[in-house]
mmCIF file of C-alpha atoms in Angstrom:
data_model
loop_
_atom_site.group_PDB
_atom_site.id
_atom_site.type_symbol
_atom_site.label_atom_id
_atom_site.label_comp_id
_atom_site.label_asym_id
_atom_site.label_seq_id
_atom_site.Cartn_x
_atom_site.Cartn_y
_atom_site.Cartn_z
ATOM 1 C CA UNK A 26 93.873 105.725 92.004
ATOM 2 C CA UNK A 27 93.191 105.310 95.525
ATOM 3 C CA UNK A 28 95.931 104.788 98.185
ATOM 4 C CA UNK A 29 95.964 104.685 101.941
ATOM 5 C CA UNK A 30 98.313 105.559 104.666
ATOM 6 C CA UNK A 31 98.926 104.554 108.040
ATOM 7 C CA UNK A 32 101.371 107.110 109.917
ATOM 8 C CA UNK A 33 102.379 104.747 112.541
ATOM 9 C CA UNK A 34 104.022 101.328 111.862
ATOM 10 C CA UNK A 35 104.549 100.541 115.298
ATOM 11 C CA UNK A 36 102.475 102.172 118.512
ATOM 12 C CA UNK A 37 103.688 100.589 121.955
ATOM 13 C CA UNK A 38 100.930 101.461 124.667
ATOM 14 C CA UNK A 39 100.535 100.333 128.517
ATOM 15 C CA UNK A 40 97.215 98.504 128.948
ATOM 16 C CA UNK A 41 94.628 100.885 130.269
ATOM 17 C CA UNK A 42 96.018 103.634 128.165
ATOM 18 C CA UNK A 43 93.924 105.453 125.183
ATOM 19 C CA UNK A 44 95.500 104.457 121.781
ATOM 20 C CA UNK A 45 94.521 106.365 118.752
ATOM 21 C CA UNK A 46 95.850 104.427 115.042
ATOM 22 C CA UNK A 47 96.006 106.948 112.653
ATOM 23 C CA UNK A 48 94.871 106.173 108.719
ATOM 24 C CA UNK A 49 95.227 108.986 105.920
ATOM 25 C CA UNK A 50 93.476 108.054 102.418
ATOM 26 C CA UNK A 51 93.825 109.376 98.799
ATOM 27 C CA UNK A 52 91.399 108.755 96.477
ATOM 28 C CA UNK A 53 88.897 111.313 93.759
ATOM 29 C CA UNK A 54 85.783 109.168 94.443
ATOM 30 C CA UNK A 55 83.712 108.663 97.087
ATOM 31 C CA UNK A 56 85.039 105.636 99.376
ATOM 32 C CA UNK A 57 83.924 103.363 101.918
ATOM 33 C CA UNK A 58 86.176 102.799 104.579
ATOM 34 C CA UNK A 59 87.163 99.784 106.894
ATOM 35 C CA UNK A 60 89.421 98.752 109.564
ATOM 36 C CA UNK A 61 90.718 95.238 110.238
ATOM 37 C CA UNK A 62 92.704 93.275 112.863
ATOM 38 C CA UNK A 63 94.712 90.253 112.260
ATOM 39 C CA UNK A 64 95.915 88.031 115.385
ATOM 40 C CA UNK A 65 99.448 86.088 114.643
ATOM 41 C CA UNK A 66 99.090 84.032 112.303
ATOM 42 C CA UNK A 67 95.685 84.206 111.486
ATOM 43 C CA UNK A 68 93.625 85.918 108.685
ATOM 44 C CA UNK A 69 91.408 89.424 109.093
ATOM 45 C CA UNK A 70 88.906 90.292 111.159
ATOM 46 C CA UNK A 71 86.564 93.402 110.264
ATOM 47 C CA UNK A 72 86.753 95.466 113.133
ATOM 48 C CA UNK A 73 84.226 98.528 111.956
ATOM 49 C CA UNK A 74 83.116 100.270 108.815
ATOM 50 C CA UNK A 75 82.223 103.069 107.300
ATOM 51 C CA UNK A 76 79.404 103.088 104.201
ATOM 52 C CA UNK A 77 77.447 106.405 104.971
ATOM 53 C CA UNK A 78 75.233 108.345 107.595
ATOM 54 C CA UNK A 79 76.708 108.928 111.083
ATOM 55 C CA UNK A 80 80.767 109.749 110.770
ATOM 56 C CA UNK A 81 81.050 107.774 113.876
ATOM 57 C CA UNK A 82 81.195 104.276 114.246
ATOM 58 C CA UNK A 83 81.737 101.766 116.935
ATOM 59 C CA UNK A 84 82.789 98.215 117.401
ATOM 60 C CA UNK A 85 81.613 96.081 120.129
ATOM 61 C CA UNK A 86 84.653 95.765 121.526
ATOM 62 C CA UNK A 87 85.090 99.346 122.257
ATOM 63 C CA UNK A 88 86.914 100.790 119.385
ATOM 64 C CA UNK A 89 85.929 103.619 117.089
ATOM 65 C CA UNK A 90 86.657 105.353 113.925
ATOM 66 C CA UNK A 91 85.633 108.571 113.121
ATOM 67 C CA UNK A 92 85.360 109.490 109.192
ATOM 68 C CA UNK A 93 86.790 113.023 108.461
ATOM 69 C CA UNK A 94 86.054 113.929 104.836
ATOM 70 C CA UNK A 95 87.945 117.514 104.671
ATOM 71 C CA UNK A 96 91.105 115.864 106.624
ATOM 72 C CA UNK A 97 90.987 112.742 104.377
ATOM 73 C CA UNK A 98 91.349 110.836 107.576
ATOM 74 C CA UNK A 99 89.540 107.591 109.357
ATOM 75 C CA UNK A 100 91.924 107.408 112.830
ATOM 76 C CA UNK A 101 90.361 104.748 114.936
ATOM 77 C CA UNK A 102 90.186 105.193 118.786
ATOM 78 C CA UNK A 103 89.938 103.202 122.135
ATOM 79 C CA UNK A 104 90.343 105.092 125.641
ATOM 80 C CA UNK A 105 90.999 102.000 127.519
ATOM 81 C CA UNK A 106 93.337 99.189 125.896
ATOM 82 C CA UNK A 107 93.760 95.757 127.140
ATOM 83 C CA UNK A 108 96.619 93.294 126.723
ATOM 84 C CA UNK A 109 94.442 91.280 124.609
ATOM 85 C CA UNK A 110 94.263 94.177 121.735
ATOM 86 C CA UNK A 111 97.475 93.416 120.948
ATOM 87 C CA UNK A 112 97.260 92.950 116.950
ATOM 88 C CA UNK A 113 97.861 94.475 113.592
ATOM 89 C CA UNK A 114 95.537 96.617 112.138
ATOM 90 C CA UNK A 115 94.893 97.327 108.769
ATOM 91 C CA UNK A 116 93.069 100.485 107.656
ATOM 92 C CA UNK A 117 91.219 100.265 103.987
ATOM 93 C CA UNK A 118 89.500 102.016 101.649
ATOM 94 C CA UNK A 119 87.147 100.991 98.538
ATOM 95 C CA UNK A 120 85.499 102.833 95.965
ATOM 96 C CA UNK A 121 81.637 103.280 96.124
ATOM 97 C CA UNK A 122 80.393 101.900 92.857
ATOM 98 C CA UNK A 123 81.174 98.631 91.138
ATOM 99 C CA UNK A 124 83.154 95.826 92.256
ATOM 100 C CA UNK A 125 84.410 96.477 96.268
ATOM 101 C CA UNK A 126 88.287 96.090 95.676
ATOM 102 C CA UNK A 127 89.498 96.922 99.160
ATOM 103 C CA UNK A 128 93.029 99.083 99.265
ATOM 104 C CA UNK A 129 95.081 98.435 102.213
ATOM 105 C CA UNK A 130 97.132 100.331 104.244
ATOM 106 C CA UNK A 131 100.968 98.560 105.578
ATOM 107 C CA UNK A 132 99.245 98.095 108.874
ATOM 108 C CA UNK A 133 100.193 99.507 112.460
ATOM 109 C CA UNK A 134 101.383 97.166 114.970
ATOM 110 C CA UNK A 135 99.783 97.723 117.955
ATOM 111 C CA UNK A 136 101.789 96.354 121.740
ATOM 112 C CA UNK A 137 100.076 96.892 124.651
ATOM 113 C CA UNK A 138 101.936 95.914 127.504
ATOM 114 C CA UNK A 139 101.024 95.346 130.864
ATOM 115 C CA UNK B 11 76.386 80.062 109.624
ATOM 116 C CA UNK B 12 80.303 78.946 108.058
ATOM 117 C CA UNK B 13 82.433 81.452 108.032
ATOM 118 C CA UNK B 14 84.846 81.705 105.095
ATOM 119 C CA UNK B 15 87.444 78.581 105.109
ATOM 120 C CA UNK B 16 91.063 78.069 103.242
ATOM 121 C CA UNK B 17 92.971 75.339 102.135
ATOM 122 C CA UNK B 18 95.585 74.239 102.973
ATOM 123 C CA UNK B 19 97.061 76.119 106.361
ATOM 124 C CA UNK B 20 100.361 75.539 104.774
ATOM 125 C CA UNK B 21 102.137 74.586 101.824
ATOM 126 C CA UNK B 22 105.525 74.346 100.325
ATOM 127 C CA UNK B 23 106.855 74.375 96.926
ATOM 128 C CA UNK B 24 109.663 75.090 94.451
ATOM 129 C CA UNK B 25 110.536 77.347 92.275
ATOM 130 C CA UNK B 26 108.779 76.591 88.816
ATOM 131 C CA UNK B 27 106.076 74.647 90.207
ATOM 132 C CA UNK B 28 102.398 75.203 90.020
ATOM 133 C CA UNK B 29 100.122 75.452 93.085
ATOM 134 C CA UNK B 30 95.979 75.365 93.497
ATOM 135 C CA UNK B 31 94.578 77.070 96.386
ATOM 136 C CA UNK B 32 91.061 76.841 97.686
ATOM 137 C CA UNK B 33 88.736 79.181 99.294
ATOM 138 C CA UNK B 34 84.678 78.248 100.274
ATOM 139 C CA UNK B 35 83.106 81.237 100.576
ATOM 140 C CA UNK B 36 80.649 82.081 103.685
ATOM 141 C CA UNK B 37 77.066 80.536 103.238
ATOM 142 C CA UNK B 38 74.747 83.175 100.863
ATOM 143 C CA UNK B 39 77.807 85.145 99.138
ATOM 144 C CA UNK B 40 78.008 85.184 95.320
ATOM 145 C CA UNK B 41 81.463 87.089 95.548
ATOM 146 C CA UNK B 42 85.452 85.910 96.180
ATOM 147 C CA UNK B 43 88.097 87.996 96.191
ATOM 148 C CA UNK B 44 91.839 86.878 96.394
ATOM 149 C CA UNK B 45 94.649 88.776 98.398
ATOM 150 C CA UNK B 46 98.308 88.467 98.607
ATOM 151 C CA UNK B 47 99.829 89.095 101.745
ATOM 152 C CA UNK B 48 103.894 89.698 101.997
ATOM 153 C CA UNK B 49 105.287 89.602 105.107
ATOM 154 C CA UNK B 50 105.135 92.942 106.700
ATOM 155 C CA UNK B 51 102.741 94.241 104.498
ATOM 156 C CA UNK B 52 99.087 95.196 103.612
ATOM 157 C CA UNK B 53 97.053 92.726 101.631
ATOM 158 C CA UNK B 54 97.468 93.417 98.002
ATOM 159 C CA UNK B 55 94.301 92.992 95.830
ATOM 160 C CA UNK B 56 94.995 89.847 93.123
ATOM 161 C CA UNK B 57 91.649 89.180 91.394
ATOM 162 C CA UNK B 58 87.989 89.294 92.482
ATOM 163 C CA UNK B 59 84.732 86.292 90.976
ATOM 164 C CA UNK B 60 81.089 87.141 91.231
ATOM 165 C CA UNK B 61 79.163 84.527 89.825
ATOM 166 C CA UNK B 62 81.582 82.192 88.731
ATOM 167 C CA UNK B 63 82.938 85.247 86.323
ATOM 168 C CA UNK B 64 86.250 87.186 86.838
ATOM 169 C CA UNK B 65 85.053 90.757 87.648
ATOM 170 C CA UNK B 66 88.716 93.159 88.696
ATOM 171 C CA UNK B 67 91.776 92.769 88.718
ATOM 172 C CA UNK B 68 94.789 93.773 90.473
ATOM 173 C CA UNK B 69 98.365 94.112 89.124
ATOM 174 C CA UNK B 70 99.191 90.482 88.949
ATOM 175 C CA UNK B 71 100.575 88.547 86.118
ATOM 176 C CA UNK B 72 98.455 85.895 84.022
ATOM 177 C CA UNK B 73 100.328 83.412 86.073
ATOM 178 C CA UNK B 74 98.229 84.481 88.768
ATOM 179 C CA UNK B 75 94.559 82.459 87.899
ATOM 180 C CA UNK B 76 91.553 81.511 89.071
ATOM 181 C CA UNK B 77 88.198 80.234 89.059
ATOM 182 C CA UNK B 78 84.758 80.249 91.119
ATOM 183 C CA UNK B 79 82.436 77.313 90.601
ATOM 184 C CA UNK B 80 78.489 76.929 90.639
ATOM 185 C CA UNK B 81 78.730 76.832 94.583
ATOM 186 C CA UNK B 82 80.715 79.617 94.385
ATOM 187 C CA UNK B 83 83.700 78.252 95.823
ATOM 188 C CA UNK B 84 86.992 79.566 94.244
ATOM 189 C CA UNK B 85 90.375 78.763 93.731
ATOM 190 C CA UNK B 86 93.470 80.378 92.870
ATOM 191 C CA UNK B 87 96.337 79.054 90.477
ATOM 192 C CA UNK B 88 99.602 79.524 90.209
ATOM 193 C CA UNK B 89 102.044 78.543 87.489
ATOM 194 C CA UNK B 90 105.777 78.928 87.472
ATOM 195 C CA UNK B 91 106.160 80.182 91.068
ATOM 196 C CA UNK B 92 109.031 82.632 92.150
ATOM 197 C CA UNK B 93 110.419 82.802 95.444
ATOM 198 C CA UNK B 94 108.391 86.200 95.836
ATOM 199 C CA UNK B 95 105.091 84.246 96.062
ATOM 200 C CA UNK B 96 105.925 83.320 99.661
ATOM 201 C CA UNK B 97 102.947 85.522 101.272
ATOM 202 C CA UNK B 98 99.821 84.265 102.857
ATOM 203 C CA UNK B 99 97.003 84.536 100.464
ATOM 204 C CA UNK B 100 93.819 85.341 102.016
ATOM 205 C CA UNK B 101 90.044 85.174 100.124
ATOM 206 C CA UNK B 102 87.075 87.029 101.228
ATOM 207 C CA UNK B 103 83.676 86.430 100.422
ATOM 208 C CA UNK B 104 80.418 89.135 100.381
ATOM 209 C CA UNK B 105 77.186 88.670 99.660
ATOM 210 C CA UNK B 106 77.038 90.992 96.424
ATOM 211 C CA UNK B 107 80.021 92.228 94.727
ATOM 212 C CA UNK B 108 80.066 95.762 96.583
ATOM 213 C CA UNK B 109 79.491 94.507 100.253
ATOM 214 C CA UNK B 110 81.521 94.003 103.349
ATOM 215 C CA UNK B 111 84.191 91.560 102.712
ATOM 216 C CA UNK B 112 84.791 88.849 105.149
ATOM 217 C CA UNK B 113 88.159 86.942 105.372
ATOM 218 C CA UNK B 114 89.227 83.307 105.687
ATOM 219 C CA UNK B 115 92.255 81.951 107.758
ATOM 220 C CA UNK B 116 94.174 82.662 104.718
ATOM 221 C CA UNK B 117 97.209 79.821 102.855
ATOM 222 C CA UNK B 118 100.874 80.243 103.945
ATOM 223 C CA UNK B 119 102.338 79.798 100.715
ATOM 224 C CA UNK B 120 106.558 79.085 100.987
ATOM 225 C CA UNK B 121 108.637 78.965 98.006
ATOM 226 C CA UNK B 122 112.619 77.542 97.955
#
């Protein structure tokens, strides 16, 4: 069984800060990994993903997740937050082979304040 | 190119009732999948379709239904609702059955 675990329900931040969400997984297959945002009252948006090659990967809005395999660990980044980055953000894991059923984290509620 | 679309926004019922929810899936994807949402909480995985047959399951009761049509448009059932069902139910679409899953507006489902 696979499980996933965000440390941090709640991370306040002044805008221009760095932010770093932090997402632990479990599982004893190989996963992909994904993080989402959701806006109040609205549905998810996939923010970035991780399927194979590079352990690094980028959104276009400046965020970044970096896939640790030994640390079980997918913590996604951004040096420079801005007021609109205020969201929840879901971290989540699926298994590599057959159907894609995506594992969420509880989310981390992210504040950035001005 | 749609993106993935839900109806309705919003929707009320009572306890006992039964309640259809719909979900049209982006243009080119074969595959739904269904997601309960309780306030304050992760999406929970309910059931996923690829080509108009049920393909996973999560741990939800047969109360919990659904169905995916030639179009592959799906919907989601369900029969005697408990107040616990209040959550916003999202669907996601991809284009095969392992890809990146994209997500609709998502139903506010209230029970009383």
């Amino acid at each position: 069984a696979q499980s996933v675990t965000q440390l941090d329900s709640q991370v306040p931040v002044f805008e221009e800060a760095p932010v770093e969400l932090r997402c632990n997984y479990s599982s004893s297959v190989s996963v992909y990994l994904f993080w989402y945002v959701q806006y109040p009252n609205q549905g998810l948006q996939l923010l970035l993903k991780y399927l194979s090659g590079s352990t690094l990967v980028e959104s276009i809005n400046g965020f970044e997740a970096e896939f640790n395999k030994s640390q079980t660990s997918f913590h996604l980044r951004k040096p420079s937050v801005h007021i609109s980055d205020t969201a929840e953000y879901f971290c989540a894991v699926s298994d590599t082979g057959g159907y894609n059923k995506l594992i969420f984290g509880a989310g981390t509620r992210l504040a950035v304040h001005p | 190119e749609t993106g993935v679309t839900q109806s309705p926004t919003h929707l009320i019922k009572t306890r006992g009732q039964q309640v259809t929810l719909r979900c049209s899936s982006q243009s080119g994807h074969n595959t739904v999948s269904w997601y309960q949402q309780a306030l304050g909480q992760g999406p929970q995985f309910i059931f996923q379709y690829y080509r108009e047959e049920e393909n996973g399951r999560g741990n939800f009761p047969p109360r919990f239904s659904g169905l995916q049509f030639p179009n592959y448009s799906s919907e989601l059932n369900v029969n005697a609702l408990e107040l616990d069902d209040s959550a916003l139910y999202l669907c996601a679409s991809s284009l095969q059955q392992a890809d990146t899953q994209y997500f609709g507006p998502g139903t506010r489902l209230t029970v009383l």
